[in-house]
Amino acid sequence: MERKLVNLLELTHVVQLLEQFSSRWIVDKALRAAGLDRTMLKGVSGFIPYAAEAVLVESVARAIGDRLLGARIGQSFDYSRYGPYATYVLAAPDLASALDRGRRALLLTHPGSEIVLRETSTHLVVGRNSAGLSVTGHHQLDKGALFVIGHMVRHFLGSDWKPDWVE
């Protein structure tokens, strides 16, 4: 199985958001459970295993009893925190181009991850491929990813856009 990685830009923002939903003490304990620490978040670029971010979010979710924490983080996530990736995607002339840019650039910012596009007779279905992922907490990140993708789509379709359904 291909190793999935997460950019430290994302992790840093996720830790900040986790502290909005829980205490710093809980987040520190969850960082340790995931084999991480705050020194990793200090202005360096790089990657951590996807599994570590999943364990981090799941540990906080369990500590505060919030099964939907991943979705809350995704809803609060500031897409611009992706830096040059966000600038590149959002500078596209239209949504189709943005989705194409996002899919191609994701390989550089989140190695091993993939945005999947599927057409039905009436809809374009956008998602993240999480096939084969069985790490603790991956469902938290899957829930959050839906909202992050939605933020990007709203940039092109307007703030009132809502998906017809979520799978």
PDB file of C-alpha atoms in Angstrom:
ATOM      1  CA  MET A   1       0.000   0.000   0.000  1.00  0.00           C
ATOM      2  CA  GLU A   2       1.257   3.478  -0.894  1.00  0.00           C
ATOM      3  CA  ARG A   3       2.230   5.566   2.121  1.00  0.00           C
ATOM      4  CA  LYS A   4       0.013   8.590   2.656  1.00  0.00           C
ATOM      5  CA  LEU A   5       1.542  11.773   4.053  1.00  0.00           C
ATOM      6  CA  VAL A   6       0.179  15.061   5.364  1.00  0.00           C
ATOM      7  CA  ASN A   7       1.822  18.452   4.986  1.00  0.00           C
ATOM      8  CA  LEU A   8       2.956  20.091   8.244  1.00  0.00           C
ATOM      9  CA  LEU A   9       1.102  23.266   7.172  1.00  0.00           C
ATOM     10  CA  GLU A  10      -2.143  21.344   7.556  1.00  0.00           C
ATOM     11  CA  LEU A  11      -1.109  19.687  10.809  1.00  0.00           C
ATOM     12  CA  THR A  12      -0.181  23.022  12.389  1.00  0.00           C
ATOM     13  CA  HIS A  13      -3.582  24.478  11.554  1.00  0.00           C
ATOM     14  CA  VAL A  14      -5.360  21.326  12.731  1.00  0.00           C
ATOM     15  CA  VAL A  15      -3.602  21.579  16.107  1.00  0.00           C
ATOM     16  CA  GLN A  16      -4.728  25.209  16.400  1.00  0.00           C
ATOM     17  CA  LEU A  17      -8.296  24.186  15.628  1.00  0.00           C
ATOM     18  CA  LEU A  18      -8.197  21.268  18.059  1.00  0.00           C
ATOM     19  CA  GLU A  19      -7.372  23.761  20.802  1.00  0.00           C
ATOM     20  CA  GLN A  20     -10.572  25.638  19.976  1.00  0.00           C
ATOM     21  CA  PHE A  21     -12.565  22.486  20.753  1.00  0.00           C
ATOM     22  CA  SER A  22     -10.520  21.161  23.673  1.00  0.00           C
ATOM     23  CA  SER A  23      -7.763  22.137  26.074  1.00  0.00           C
ATOM     24  CA  ARG A  24      -4.080  22.453  25.275  1.00  0.00           C
ATOM     25  CA  TRP A  25      -3.422  19.622  27.767  1.00  0.00           C
ATOM     26  CA  ILE A  26      -5.704  17.237  25.833  1.00  0.00           C
ATOM     27  CA  VAL A  27      -4.070  18.221  22.532  1.00  0.00           C
ATOM     28  CA  ASP A  28      -0.577  17.707  23.985  1.00  0.00           C
ATOM     29  CA  LYS A  29      -1.575  14.265  25.254  1.00  0.00           C
ATOM     30  CA  ALA A  30      -3.020  13.416  21.808  1.00  0.00           C
ATOM     31  CA  LEU A  31       0.158  14.650  20.090  1.00  0.00           C
ATOM     32  CA  ARG A  32       2.192  12.277  22.257  1.00  0.00           C
ATOM     33  CA  ALA A  33      -0.218   9.410  21.499  1.00  0.00           C
ATOM     34  CA  ALA A  34       0.374  10.076  17.794  1.00  0.00           C
ATOM     35  CA  GLY A  35       4.151  10.163  18.241  1.00  0.00           C
ATOM     36  CA  LEU A  36       4.261  13.919  17.568  1.00  0.00           C
ATOM     37  CA  ASP A  37       5.236  17.042  19.482  1.00  0.00           C
ATOM     38  CA  ARG A  38       4.894  20.783  19.088  1.00  0.00           C
ATOM     39  CA  THR A  39       8.511  21.302  18.013  1.00  0.00           C
ATOM     40  CA  MET A  40       7.526  19.723  14.692  1.00  0.00           C
ATOM     41  CA  LEU A  41       5.134  22.634  14.085  1.00  0.00           C
ATOM     42  CA  LYS A  42       7.696  25.423  14.381  1.00  0.00           C
ATOM     43  CA  GLY A  43       8.118  26.971  10.949  1.00  0.00           C
ATOM     44  CA  VAL A  44       9.489  23.939   9.171  1.00  0.00           C
ATOM     45  CA  SER A  45       8.087  22.439   6.046  1.00  0.00           C
ATOM     46  CA  GLY A  46       7.734  18.751   5.582  1.00  0.00           C
ATOM     47  CA  PHE A  47       5.413  15.831   5.994  1.00  0.00           C
ATOM     48  CA  ILE A  48       4.153  13.448   8.649  1.00  0.00           C
ATOM     49  CA  PRO A  49       2.362  10.141   8.128  1.00  0.00           C
ATOM     50  CA  TYR A  50      -1.371  10.497   7.516  1.00  0.00           C
ATOM     51  CA  ALA A  51      -1.889   7.920  10.262  1.00  0.00           C
ATOM     52  CA  ALA A  52      -0.329  10.246  12.862  1.00  0.00           C
ATOM     53  CA  GLU A  53      -2.765  13.068  12.043  1.00  0.00           C
ATOM     54  CA  ALA A  54      -5.652  10.593  12.176  1.00  0.00           C
ATOM     55  CA  VAL A  55      -4.566   9.322  15.602  1.00  0.00           C
ATOM     56  CA  LEU A  56      -4.177  12.902  16.838  1.00  0.00           C
ATOM     57  CA  VAL A  57      -7.711  13.916  15.860  1.00  0.00           C
ATOM     58  CA  GLU A  58      -9.253  10.647  17.036  1.00  0.00           C
ATOM     59  CA  SER A  59      -7.477  10.909  20.418  1.00  0.00           C
ATOM     60  CA  VAL A  60      -8.876  14.393  20.995  1.00  0.00           C
ATOM     61  CA  ALA A  61     -12.322  13.317  19.761  1.00  0.00           C
ATOM     62  CA  ARG A  62     -12.394  10.439  22.247  1.00  0.00           C
ATOM     63  CA  ALA A  63     -11.104  12.615  25.096  1.00  0.00           C
ATOM     64  CA  ILE A  64     -13.896  15.163  24.633  1.00  0.00           C
ATOM     65  CA  GLY A  65     -16.562  12.686  23.489  1.00  0.00           C
ATOM     66  CA  ASP A  66     -17.089  14.273  20.055  1.00  0.00           C
ATOM     67  CA  ARG A  67     -17.653  11.729  17.265  1.00  0.00           C
ATOM     68  CA  LEU A  68     -17.988  14.563  14.725  1.00  0.00           C
ATOM     69  CA  LEU A  69     -14.802  16.436  15.640  1.00  0.00           C
ATOM     70  CA  GLY A  70     -13.249  15.820  12.212  1.00  0.00           C
ATOM     71  CA  ALA A  71     -16.234  17.462  10.532  1.00  0.00           C
ATOM     72  CA  ARG A  72     -16.054  20.432  12.925  1.00  0.00           C
ATOM     73  CA  ILE A  73     -12.367  20.866  12.154  1.00  0.00           C
ATOM     74  CA  GLY A  74     -13.031  20.676   8.418  1.00  0.00           C
ATOM     75  CA  GLN A  75     -15.820  23.224   8.734  1.00  0.00           C
ATOM     76  CA  SER A  76     -13.486  25.620  10.573  1.00  0.00           C
ATOM     77  CA  PHE A  77     -10.453  24.939   8.378  1.00  0.00           C
ATOM     78  CA  ASP A  78      -9.041  28.009   6.627  1.00  0.00           C
ATOM     79  CA  TYR A  79      -8.311  26.837   3.082  1.00  0.00           C
ATOM     80  CA  SER A  80      -5.795  29.637   2.601  1.00  0.00           C
ATOM     81  CA  ARG A  81      -3.584  27.961   5.224  1.00  0.00           C
ATOM     82  CA  TYR A  82      -2.492  25.596   2.462  1.00  0.00           C
ATOM     83  CA  GLY A  83      -0.390  28.517   1.215  1.00  0.00           C
ATOM     84  CA  PRO A  84       0.866  28.292  -2.385  1.00  0.00           C
ATOM     85  CA  TYR A  85      -1.317  25.220  -3.012  1.00  0.00           C
ATOM     86  CA  ALA A  86      -4.462  27.203  -2.142  1.00  0.00           C
ATOM     87  CA  THR A  87      -3.312  30.193  -4.180  1.00  0.00           C
ATOM     88  CA  TYR A  88      -2.678  27.980  -7.201  1.00  0.00           C
ATOM     89  CA  VAL A  89      -6.045  26.201  -6.933  1.00  0.00           C
ATOM     90  CA  LEU A  90      -8.131  29.306  -6.205  1.00  0.00           C
ATOM     91  CA  ALA A  91      -6.479  31.282  -9.017  1.00  0.00           C
ATOM     92  CA  ALA A  92      -8.005  28.925 -11.581  1.00  0.00           C
ATOM     93  CA  PRO A  93     -10.423  30.564 -14.015  1.00  0.00           C
ATOM     94  CA  ASP A  94     -13.288  28.202 -13.114  1.00  0.00           C
ATOM     95  CA  LEU A  95     -14.262  25.284 -10.883  1.00  0.00           C
ATOM     96  CA  ALA A  96     -13.349  22.592 -13.409  1.00  0.00           C
ATOM     97  CA  SER A  97      -9.841  24.007 -13.757  1.00  0.00           C
ATOM     98  CA  ALA A  98      -9.549  24.367  -9.967  1.00  0.00           C
ATOM     99  CA  LEU A  99     -10.519  20.735  -9.437  1.00  0.00           C
ATOM    100  CA  ASP A 100      -7.964  19.664 -12.026  1.00  0.00           C
ATOM    101  CA  ARG A 101      -5.265  21.835 -10.448  1.00  0.00           C
ATOM    102  CA  GLY A 102      -6.156  20.567  -6.992  1.00  0.00           C
ATOM    103  CA  ARG A 103      -5.955  16.937  -8.055  1.00  0.00           C
ATOM    104  CA  ARG A 104      -2.559  17.379  -9.687  1.00  0.00           C
ATOM    105  CA  ALA A 105      -1.017  19.541  -6.959  1.00  0.00           C
ATOM    106  CA  LEU A 106      -2.332  17.346  -4.139  1.00  0.00           C
ATOM    107  CA  LEU A 107       0.346  14.800  -5.014  1.00  0.00           C
ATOM    108  CA  LEU A 108       2.948  17.395  -3.980  1.00  0.00           C
ATOM    109  CA  THR A 109       1.252  18.614  -0.794  1.00  0.00           C
ATOM    110  CA  HIS A 110      -0.222  15.295   0.393  1.00  0.00           C
ATOM    111  CA  PRO A 111       1.756  12.467  -1.212  1.00  0.00           C
ATOM    112  CA  GLY A 112      -0.314   9.314  -1.591  1.00  0.00           C
ATOM    113  CA  SER A 113      -3.647  11.154  -1.377  1.00  0.00           C
ATOM    114  CA  GLU A 114      -6.061  11.553  -4.229  1.00  0.00           C
ATOM    115  CA  ILE A 115      -9.107  13.656  -5.053  1.00  0.00           C
ATOM    116  CA  VAL A 116     -11.601  11.588  -7.011  1.00  0.00           C
ATOM    117  CA  LEU A 117     -14.100  12.931  -9.538  1.00  0.00           C
ATOM    118  CA  ARG A 118     -17.054  10.846 -10.685  1.00  0.00           C
ATOM    119  CA  GLU A 119     -19.843  11.904 -13.011  1.00  0.00           C
ATOM    120  CA  THR A 120     -23.411  10.696 -12.724  1.00  0.00           C
ATOM    121  CA  SER A 121     -26.148  11.548 -15.206  1.00  0.00           C
ATOM    122  CA  THR A 122     -26.948  14.745 -13.247  1.00  0.00           C
ATOM    123  CA  HIS A 123     -24.049  15.462 -10.882  1.00  0.00           C
ATOM    124  CA  LEU A 124     -20.316  15.747 -10.524  1.00  0.00           C
ATOM    125  CA  VAL A 125     -19.295  13.848  -7.392  1.00  0.00           C
ATOM    126  CA  VAL A 126     -16.101  15.073  -5.730  1.00  0.00           C
ATOM    127  CA  GLY A 127     -14.387  13.174  -2.966  1.00  0.00           C
ATOM    128  CA  ARG A 128     -11.184  11.936  -1.475  1.00  0.00           C
ATOM    129  CA  ASN A 129      -9.951   8.423  -2.035  1.00  0.00           C
ATOM    130  CA  SER A 130      -9.601   6.707   1.312  1.00  0.00           C
ATOM    131  CA  ALA A 131      -9.744   3.162  -0.019  1.00  0.00           C
ATOM    132  CA  GLY A 132      -7.499   0.816   1.884  1.00  0.00           C
ATOM    133  CA  LEU A 133      -7.097   3.156   4.831  1.00  0.00           C
ATOM    134  CA  SER A 134      -7.712   1.425   8.086  1.00  0.00           C
ATOM    135  CA  VAL A 135      -5.733   3.611  10.469  1.00  0.00           C
ATOM    136  CA  THR A 136      -7.364   4.676  13.703  1.00  0.00           C
ATOM    137  CA  GLY A 137      -9.217   7.919  13.153  1.00  0.00           C
ATOM    138  CA  HIS A 138      -9.191   8.033   9.363  1.00  0.00           C
ATOM    139  CA  HIS A 139     -12.970   8.525   9.414  1.00  0.00           C
ATOM    140  CA  GLN A 140     -12.401  11.795  11.315  1.00  0.00           C
ATOM    141  CA  LEU A 141     -10.165  13.076   8.514  1.00  0.00           C
ATOM    142  CA  ASP A 142     -12.575  11.847   5.840  1.00  0.00           C
ATOM    143  CA  LYS A 143     -15.387  13.847   7.445  1.00  0.00           C
ATOM    144  CA  GLY A 144     -13.195  16.935   7.635  1.00  0.00           C
ATOM    145  CA  ALA A 145     -12.006  16.629   4.037  1.00  0.00           C
ATOM    146  CA  LEU A 146     -15.566  16.984   2.772  1.00  0.00           C
ATOM    147  CA  PHE A 147     -15.813  20.442   4.317  1.00  0.00           C
ATOM    148  CA  VAL A 148     -12.373  21.517   3.097  1.00  0.00           C
ATOM    149  CA  ILE A 149     -13.310  20.533  -0.461  1.00  0.00           C
ATOM    150  CA  GLY A 150     -16.595  22.399   0.013  1.00  0.00           C
ATOM    151  CA  HIS A 151     -14.716  25.590   0.955  1.00  0.00           C
ATOM    152  CA  MET A 152     -12.854  25.457  -2.339  1.00  0.00           C
ATOM    153  CA  VAL A 153     -16.033  24.787  -4.339  1.00  0.00           C
ATOM    154  CA  ARG A 154     -17.828  27.746  -2.663  1.00  0.00           C
ATOM    155  CA  HIS A 155     -15.029  30.016  -3.829  1.00  0.00           C
ATOM    156  CA  PHE A 156     -16.261  29.392  -7.373  1.00  0.00           C
ATOM    157  CA  LEU A 157     -19.994  28.729  -6.887  1.00  0.00           C
ATOM    158  CA  GLY A 158     -20.731  31.238  -4.137  1.00  0.00           C
ATOM    159  CA  SER A 159     -21.135  31.067  -0.381  1.00  0.00           C
ATOM    160  CA  ASP A 160     -24.726  29.813  -0.656  1.00  0.00           C
ATOM    161  CA  TRP A 161     -23.750  26.639  -2.538  1.00  0.00           C
ATOM    162  CA  LYS A 162     -24.566  23.423  -0.712  1.00  0.00           C
ATOM    163  CA  PRO A 163     -23.979  19.877  -1.943  1.00  0.00           C
ATOM    164  CA  ASP A 164     -27.035  17.857  -2.924  1.00  0.00           C
ATOM    165  CA  TRP A 165     -25.779  14.990  -0.760  1.00  0.00           C
ATOM    166  CA  VAL A 166     -22.764  13.754   1.148  1.00  0.00           C
ATOM    167  CA  GLU A 167     -21.562  10.160   0.908  1.00  0.00           C
TER     168      GLU A 167
END
